[in-house]
PDB file of N, CA and C in Angstrom:
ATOM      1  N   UNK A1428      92.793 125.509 118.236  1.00 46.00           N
ATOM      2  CA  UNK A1428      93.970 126.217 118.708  1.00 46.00           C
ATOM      3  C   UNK A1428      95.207 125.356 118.433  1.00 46.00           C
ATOM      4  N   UNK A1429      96.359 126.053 117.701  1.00 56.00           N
ATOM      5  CA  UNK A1429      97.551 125.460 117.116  1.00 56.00           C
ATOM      6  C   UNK A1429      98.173 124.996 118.640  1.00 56.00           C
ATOM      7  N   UNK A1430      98.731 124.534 119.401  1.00 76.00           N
ATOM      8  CA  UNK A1430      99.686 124.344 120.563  1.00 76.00           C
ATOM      9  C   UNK A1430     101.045 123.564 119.550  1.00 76.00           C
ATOM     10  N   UNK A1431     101.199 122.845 118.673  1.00 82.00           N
ATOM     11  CA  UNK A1431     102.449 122.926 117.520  1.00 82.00           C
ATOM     12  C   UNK A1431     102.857 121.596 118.161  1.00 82.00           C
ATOM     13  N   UNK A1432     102.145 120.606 118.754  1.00 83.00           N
ATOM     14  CA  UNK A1432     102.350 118.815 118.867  1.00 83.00           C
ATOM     15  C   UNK A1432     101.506 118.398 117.981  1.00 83.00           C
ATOM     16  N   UNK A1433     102.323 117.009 117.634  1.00 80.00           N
ATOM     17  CA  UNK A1433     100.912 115.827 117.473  1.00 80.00           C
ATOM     18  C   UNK A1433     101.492 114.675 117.158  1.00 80.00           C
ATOM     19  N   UNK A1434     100.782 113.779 117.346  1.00 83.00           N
ATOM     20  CA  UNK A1434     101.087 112.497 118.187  1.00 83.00           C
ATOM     21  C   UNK A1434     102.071 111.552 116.387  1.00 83.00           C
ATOM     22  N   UNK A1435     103.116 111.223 116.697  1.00 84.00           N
ATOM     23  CA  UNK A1435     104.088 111.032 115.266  1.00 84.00           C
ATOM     24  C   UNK A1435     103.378 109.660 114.872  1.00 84.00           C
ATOM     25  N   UNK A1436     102.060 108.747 115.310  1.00 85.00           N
ATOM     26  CA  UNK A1436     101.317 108.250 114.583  1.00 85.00           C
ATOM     27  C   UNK A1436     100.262 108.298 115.007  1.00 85.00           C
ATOM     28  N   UNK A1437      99.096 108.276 113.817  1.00 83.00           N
ATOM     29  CA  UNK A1437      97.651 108.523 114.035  1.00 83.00           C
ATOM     30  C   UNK A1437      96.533 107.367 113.355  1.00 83.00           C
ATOM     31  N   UNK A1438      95.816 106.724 113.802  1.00 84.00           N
ATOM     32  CA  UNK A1438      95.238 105.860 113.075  1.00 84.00           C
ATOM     33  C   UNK A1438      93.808 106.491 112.353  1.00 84.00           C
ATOM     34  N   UNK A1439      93.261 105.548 111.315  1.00 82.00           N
ATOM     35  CA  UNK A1439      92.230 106.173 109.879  1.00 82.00           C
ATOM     36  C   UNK A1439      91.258 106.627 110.923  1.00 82.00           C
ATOM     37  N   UNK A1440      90.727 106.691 112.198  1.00 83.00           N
ATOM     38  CA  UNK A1440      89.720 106.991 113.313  1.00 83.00           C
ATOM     39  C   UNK A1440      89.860 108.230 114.016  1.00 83.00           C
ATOM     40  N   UNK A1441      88.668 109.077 114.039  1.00 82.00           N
ATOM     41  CA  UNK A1441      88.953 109.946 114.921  1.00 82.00           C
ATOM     42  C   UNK A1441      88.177 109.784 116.448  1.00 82.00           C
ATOM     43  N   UNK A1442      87.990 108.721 116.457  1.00 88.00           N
ATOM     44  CA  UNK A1442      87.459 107.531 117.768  1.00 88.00           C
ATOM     45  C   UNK A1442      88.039 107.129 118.278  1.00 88.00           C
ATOM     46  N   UNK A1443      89.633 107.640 118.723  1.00 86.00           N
ATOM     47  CA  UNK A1443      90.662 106.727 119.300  1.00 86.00           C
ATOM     48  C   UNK A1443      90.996 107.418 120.665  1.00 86.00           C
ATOM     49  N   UNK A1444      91.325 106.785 122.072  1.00 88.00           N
ATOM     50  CA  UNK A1444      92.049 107.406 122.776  1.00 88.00           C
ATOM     51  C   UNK A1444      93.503 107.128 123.147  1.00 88.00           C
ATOM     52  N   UNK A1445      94.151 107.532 123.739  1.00 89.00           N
ATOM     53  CA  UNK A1445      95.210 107.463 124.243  1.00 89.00           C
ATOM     54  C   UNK A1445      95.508 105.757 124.295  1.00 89.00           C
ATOM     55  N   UNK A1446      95.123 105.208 125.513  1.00 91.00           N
ATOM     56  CA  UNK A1446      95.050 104.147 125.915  1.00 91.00           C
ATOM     57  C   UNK A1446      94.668 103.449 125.021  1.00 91.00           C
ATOM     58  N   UNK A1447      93.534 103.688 123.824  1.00 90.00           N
ATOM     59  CA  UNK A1447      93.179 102.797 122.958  1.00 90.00           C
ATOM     60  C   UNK A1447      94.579 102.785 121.646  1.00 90.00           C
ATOM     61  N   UNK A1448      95.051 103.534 121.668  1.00 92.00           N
ATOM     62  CA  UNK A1448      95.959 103.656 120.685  1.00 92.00           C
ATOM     63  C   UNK A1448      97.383 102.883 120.874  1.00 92.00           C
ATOM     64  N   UNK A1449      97.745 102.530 122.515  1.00 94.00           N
ATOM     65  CA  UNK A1449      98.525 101.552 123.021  1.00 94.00           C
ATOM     66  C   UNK A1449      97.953 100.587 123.045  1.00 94.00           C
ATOM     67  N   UNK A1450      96.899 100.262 123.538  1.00 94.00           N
ATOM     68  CA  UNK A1450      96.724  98.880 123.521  1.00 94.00           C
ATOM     69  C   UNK A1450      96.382  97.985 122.501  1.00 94.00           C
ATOM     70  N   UNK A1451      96.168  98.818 121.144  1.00 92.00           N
ATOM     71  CA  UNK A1451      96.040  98.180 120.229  1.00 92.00           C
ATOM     72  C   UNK A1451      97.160  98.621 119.355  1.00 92.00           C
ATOM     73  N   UNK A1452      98.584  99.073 119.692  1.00 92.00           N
ATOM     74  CA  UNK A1452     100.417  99.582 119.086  1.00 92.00           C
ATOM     75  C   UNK A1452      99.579  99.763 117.678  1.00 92.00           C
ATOM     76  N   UNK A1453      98.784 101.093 117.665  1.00 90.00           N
ATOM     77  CA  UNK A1453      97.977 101.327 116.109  1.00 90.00           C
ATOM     78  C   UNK A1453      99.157 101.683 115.499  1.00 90.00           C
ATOM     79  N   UNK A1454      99.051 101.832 113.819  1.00 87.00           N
ATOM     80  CA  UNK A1454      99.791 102.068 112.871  1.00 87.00           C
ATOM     81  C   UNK A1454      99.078 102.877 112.194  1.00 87.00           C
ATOM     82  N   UNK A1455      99.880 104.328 111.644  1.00 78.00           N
ATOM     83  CA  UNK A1455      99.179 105.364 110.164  1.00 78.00           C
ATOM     84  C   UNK A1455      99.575 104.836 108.860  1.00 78.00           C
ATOM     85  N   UNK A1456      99.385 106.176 107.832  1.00 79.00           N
ATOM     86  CA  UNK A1456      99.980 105.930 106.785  1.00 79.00           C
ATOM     87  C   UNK A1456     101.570 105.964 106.589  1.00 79.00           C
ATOM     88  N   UNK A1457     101.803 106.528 108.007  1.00 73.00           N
ATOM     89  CA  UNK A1457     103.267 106.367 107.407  1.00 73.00           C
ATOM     90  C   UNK A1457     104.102 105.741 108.744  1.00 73.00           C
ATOM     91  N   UNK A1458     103.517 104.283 109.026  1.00 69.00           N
ATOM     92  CA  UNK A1458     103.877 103.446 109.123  1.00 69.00           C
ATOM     93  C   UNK A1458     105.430 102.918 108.449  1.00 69.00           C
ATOM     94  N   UNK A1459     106.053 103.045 107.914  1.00 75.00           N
ATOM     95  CA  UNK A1459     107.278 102.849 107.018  1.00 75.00           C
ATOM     96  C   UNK A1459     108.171 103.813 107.845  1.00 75.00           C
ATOM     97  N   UNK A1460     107.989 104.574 107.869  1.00 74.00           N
ATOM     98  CA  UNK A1460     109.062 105.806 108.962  1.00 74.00           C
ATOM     99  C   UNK A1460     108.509 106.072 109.962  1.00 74.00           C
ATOM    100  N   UNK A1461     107.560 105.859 110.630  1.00 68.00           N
ATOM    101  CA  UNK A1461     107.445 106.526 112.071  1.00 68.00           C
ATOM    102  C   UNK A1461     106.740 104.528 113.082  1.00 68.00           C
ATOM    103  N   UNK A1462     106.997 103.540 112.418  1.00 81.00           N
ATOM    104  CA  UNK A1462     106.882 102.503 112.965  1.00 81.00           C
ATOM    105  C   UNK A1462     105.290 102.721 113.682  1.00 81.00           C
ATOM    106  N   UNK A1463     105.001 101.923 114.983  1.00 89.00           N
ATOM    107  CA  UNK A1463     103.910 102.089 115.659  1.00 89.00           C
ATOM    108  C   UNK A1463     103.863 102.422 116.597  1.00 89.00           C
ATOM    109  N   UNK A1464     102.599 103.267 117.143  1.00 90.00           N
ATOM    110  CA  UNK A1464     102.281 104.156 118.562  1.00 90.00           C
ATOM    111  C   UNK A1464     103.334 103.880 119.560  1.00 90.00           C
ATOM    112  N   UNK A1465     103.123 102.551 119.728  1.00 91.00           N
ATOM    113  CA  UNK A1465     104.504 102.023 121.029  1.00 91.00           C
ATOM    114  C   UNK A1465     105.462 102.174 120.759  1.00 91.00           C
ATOM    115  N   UNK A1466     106.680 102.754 120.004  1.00 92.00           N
ATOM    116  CA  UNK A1466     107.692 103.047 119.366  1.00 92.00           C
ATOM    117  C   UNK A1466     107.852 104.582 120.422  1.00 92.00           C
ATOM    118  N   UNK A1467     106.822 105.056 120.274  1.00 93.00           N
ATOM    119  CA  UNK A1467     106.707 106.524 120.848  1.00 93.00           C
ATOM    120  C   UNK A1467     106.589 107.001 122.354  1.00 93.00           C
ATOM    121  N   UNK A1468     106.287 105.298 122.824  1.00 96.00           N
ATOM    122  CA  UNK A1468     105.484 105.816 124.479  1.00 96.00           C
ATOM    123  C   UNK A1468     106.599 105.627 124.983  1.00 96.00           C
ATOM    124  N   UNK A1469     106.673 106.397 126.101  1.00 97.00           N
ATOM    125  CA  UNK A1469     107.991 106.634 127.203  1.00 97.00           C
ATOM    126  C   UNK A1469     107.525 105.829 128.500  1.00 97.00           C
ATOM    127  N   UNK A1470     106.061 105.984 128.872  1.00 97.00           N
ATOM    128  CA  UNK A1470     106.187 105.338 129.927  1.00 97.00           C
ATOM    129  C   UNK A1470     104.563 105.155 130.391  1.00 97.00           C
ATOM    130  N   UNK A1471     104.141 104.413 131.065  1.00 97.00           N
ATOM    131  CA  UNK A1471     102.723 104.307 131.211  1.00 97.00           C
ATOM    132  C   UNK A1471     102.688 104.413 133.116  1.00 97.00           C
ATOM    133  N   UNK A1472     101.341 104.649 132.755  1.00 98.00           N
ATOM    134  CA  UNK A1472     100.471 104.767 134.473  1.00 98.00           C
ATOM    135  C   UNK A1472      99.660 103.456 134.350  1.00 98.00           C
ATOM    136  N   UNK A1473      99.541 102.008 135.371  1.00 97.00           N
ATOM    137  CA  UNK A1473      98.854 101.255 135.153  1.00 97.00           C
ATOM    138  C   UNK A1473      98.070 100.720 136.288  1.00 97.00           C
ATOM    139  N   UNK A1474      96.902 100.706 136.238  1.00 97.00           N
ATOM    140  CA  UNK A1474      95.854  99.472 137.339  1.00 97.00           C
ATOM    141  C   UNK A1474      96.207  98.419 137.366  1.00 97.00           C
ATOM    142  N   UNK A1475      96.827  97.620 137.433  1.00 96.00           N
ATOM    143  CA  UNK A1475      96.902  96.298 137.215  1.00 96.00           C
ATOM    144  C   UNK A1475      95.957  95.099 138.475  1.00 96.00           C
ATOM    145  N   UNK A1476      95.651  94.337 137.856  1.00 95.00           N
ATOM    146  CA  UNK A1476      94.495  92.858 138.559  1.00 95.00           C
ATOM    147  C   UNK A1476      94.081  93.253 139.955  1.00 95.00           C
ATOM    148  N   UNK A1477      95.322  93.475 140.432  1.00 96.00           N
ATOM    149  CA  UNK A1477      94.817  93.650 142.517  1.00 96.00           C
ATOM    150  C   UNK A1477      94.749  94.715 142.993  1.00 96.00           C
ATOM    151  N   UNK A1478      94.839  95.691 141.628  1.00 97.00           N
ATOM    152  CA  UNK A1478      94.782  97.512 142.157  1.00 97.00           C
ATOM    153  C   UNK A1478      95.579  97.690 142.589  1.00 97.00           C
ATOM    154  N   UNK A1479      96.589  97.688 142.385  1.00 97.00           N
ATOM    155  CA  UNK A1479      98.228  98.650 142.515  1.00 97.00           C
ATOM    156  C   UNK A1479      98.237  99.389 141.168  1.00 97.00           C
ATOM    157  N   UNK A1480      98.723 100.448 141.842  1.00 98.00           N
ATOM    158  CA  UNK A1480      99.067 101.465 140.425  1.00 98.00           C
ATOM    159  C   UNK A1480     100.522 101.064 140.151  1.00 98.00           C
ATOM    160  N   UNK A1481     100.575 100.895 138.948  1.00 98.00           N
ATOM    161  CA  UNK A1481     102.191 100.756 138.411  1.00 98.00           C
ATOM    162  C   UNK A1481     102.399 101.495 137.519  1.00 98.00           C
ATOM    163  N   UNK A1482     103.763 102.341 137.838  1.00 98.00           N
ATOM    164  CA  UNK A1482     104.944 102.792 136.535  1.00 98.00           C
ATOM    165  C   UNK A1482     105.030 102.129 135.883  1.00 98.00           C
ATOM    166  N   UNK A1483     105.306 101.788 134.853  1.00 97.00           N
ATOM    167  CA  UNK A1483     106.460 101.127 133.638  1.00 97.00           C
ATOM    168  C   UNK A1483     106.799 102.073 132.411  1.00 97.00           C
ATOM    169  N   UNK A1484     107.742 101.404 132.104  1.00 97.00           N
ATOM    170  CA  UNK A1484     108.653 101.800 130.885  1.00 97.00           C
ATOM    171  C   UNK A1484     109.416 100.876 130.773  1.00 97.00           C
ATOM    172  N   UNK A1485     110.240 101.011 129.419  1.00 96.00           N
ATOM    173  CA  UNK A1485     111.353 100.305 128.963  1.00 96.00           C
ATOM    174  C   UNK A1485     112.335  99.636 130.306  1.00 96.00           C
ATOM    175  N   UNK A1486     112.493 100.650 131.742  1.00 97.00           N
ATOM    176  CA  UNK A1486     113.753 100.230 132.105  1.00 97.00           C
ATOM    177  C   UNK A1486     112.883  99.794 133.650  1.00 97.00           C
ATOM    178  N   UNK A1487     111.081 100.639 134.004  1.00 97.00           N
ATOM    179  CA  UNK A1487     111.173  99.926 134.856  1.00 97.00           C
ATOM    180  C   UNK A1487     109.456  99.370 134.612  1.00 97.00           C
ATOM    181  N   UNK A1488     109.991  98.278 135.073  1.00 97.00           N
ATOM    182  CA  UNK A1488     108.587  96.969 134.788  1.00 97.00           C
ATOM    183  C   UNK A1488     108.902  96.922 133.288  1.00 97.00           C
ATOM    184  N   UNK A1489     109.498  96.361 132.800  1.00 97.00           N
ATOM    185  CA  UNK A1489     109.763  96.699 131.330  1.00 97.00           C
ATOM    186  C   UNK A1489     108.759  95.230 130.742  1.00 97.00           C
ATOM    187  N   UNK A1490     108.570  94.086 131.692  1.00 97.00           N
ATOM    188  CA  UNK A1490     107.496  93.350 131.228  1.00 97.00           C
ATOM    189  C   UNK A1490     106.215  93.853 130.809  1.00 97.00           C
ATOM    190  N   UNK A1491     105.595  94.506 132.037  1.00 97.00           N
ATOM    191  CA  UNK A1491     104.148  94.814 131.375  1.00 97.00           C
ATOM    192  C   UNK A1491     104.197  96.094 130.747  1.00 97.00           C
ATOM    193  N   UNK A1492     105.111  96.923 130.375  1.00 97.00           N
ATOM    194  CA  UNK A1492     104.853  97.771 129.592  1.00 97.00           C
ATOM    195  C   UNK A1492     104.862  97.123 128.363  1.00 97.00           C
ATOM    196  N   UNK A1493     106.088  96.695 128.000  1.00 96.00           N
ATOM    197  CA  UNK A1493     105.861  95.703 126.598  1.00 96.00           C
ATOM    198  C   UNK A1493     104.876  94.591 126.052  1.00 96.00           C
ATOM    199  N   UNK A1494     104.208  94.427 127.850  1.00 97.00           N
ATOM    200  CA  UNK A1494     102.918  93.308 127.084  1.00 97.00           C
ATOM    201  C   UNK A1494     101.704  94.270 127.031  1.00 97.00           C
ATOM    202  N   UNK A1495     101.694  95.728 127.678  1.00 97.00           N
ATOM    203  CA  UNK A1495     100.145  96.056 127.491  1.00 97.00           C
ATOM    204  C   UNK A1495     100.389  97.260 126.002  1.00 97.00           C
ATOM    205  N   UNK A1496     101.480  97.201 125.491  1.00 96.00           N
ATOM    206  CA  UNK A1496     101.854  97.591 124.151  1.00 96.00           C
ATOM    207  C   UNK A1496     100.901  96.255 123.315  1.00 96.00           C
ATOM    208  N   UNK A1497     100.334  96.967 122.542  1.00 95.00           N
ATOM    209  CA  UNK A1497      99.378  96.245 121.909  1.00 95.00           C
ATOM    210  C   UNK A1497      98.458  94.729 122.364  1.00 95.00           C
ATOM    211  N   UNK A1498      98.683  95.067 123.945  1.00 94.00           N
ATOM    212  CA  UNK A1498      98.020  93.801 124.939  1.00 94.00           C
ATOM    213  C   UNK A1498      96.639  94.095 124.478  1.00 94.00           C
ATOM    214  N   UNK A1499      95.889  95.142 124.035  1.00 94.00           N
ATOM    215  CA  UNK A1499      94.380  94.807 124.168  1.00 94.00           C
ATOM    216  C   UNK A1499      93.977  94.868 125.735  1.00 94.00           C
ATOM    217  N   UNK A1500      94.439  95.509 126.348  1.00 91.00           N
ATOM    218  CA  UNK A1500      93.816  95.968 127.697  1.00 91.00           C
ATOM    219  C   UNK A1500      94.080  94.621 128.703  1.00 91.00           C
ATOM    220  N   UNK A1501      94.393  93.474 128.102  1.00 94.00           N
ATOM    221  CA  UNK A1501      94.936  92.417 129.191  1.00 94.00           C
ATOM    222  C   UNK A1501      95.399  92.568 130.445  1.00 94.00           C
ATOM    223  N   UNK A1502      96.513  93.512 130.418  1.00 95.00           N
ATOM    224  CA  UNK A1502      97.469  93.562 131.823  1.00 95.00           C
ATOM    225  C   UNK A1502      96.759  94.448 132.512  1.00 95.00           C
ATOM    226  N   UNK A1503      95.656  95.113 132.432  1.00 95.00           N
ATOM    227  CA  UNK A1503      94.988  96.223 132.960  1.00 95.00           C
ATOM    228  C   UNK A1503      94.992  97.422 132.624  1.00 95.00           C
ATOM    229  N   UNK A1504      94.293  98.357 133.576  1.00 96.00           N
ATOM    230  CA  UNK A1504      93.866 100.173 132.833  1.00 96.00           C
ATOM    231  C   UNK A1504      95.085 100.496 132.676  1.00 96.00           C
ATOM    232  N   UNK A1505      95.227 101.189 131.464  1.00 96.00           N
ATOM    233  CA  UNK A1505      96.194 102.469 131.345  1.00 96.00           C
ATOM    234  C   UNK A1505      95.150 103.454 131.811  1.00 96.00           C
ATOM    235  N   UNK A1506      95.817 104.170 132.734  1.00 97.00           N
ATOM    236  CA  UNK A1506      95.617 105.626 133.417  1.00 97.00           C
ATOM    237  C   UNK A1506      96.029 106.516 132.487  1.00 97.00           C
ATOM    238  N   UNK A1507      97.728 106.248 132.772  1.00 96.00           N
ATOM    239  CA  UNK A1507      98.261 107.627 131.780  1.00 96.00           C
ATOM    240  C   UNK A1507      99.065 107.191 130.917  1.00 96.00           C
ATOM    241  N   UNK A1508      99.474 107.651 130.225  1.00 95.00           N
ATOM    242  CA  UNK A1508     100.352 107.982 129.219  1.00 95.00           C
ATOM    243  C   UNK A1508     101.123 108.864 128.697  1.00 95.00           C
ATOM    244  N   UNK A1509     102.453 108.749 128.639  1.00 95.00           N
ATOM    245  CA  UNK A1509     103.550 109.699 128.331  1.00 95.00           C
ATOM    246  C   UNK A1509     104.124 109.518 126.840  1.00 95.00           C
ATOM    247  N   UNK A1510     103.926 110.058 126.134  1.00 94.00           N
ATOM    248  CA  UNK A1510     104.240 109.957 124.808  1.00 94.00           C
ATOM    249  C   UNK A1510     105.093 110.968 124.303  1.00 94.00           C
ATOM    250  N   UNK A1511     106.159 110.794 123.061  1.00 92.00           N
ATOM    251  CA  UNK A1511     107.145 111.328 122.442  1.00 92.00           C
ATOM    252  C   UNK A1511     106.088 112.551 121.662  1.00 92.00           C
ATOM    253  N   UNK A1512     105.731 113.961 121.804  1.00 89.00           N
ATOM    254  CA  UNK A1512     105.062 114.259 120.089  1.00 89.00           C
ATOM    255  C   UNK A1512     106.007 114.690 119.279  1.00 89.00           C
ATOM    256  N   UNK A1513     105.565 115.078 117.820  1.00 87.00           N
ATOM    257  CA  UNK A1513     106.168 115.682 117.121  1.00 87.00           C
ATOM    258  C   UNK A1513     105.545 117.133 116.977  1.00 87.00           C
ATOM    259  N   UNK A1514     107.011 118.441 116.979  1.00 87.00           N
ATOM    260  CA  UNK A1514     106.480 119.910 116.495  1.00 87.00           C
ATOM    261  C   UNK A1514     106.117 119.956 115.144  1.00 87.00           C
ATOM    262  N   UNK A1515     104.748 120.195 115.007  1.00 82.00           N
ATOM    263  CA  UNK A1515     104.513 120.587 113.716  1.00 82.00           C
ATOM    264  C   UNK A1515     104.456 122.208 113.490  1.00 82.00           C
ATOM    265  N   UNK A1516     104.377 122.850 112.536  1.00 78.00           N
ATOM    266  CA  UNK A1516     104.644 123.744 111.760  1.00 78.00           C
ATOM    267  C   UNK A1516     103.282 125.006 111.962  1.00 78.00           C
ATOM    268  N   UNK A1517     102.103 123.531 111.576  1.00 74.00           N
ATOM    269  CA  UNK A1517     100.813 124.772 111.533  1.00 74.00           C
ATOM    270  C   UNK A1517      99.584 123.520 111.626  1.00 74.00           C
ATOM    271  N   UNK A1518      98.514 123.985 111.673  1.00 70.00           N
ATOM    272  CA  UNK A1518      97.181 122.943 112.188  1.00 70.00           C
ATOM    273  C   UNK A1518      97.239 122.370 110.910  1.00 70.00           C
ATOM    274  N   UNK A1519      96.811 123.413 109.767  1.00 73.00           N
ATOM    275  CA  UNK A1519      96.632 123.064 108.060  1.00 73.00           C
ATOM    276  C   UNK A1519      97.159 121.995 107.674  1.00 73.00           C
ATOM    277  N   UNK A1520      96.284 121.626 106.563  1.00 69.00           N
ATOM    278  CA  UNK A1520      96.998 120.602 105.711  1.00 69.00           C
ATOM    279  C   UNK A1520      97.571 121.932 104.331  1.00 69.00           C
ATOM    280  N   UNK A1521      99.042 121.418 103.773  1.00 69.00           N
ATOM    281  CA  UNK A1521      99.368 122.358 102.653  1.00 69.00           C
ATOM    282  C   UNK A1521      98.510 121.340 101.373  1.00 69.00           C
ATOM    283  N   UNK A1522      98.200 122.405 100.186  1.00 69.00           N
ATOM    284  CA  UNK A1522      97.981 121.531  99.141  1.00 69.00           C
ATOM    285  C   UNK A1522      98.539 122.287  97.677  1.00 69.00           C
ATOM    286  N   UNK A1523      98.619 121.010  96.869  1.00 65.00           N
ATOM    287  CA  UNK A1523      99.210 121.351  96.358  1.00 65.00           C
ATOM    288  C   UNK A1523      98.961 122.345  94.801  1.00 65.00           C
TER     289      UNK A1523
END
């Protein structure tokens, strides 16, 4: 089913989740214009060490959002994730 998002980078895996895709700031092929996953995230849901759930983003906790951006799961669970998508057009690939 078309819903007309999708995520403005995707890595060579269709084994990836959410959380895995931040914590490792993956890169596609078009890496050159759309930079990496963390470029895109607005804001995270986090577990962190003593079990507090934390917000972050850029403006609040702007430390551990930027360290569990390609932290490798260090700073603790991502829960959630809020991400930028892009509208695409149609599911299809066009060819040529």
């Amino acid at each position: 089913m078309n819903r007309g998002y999708f995520t403005p980078v995707s890595p060579g895996t269709q084994f990836v989740t959410l959380g895995g895709m931040v914590a490792s700031d993956v890169h596609g092929k078009n890496h050159h214009v759309a930079l990496t996953f963390g470029e895109h995230v607005q804001s995270l849901r986090m577990r962190v060490a003593d079990g507090q759930i934390i917000d972050c983003s850029r403006e609040q906790h702007p430390d551990l959002f930027w360290g569990t951006i390609g932290g490798m799961g260090l700073t603790g669970h991502i829960l959630d994730v809020t991400v930028k998508l892009e509208a695409i057009p149609s599911p299809y690939a066009a060819t040529q």
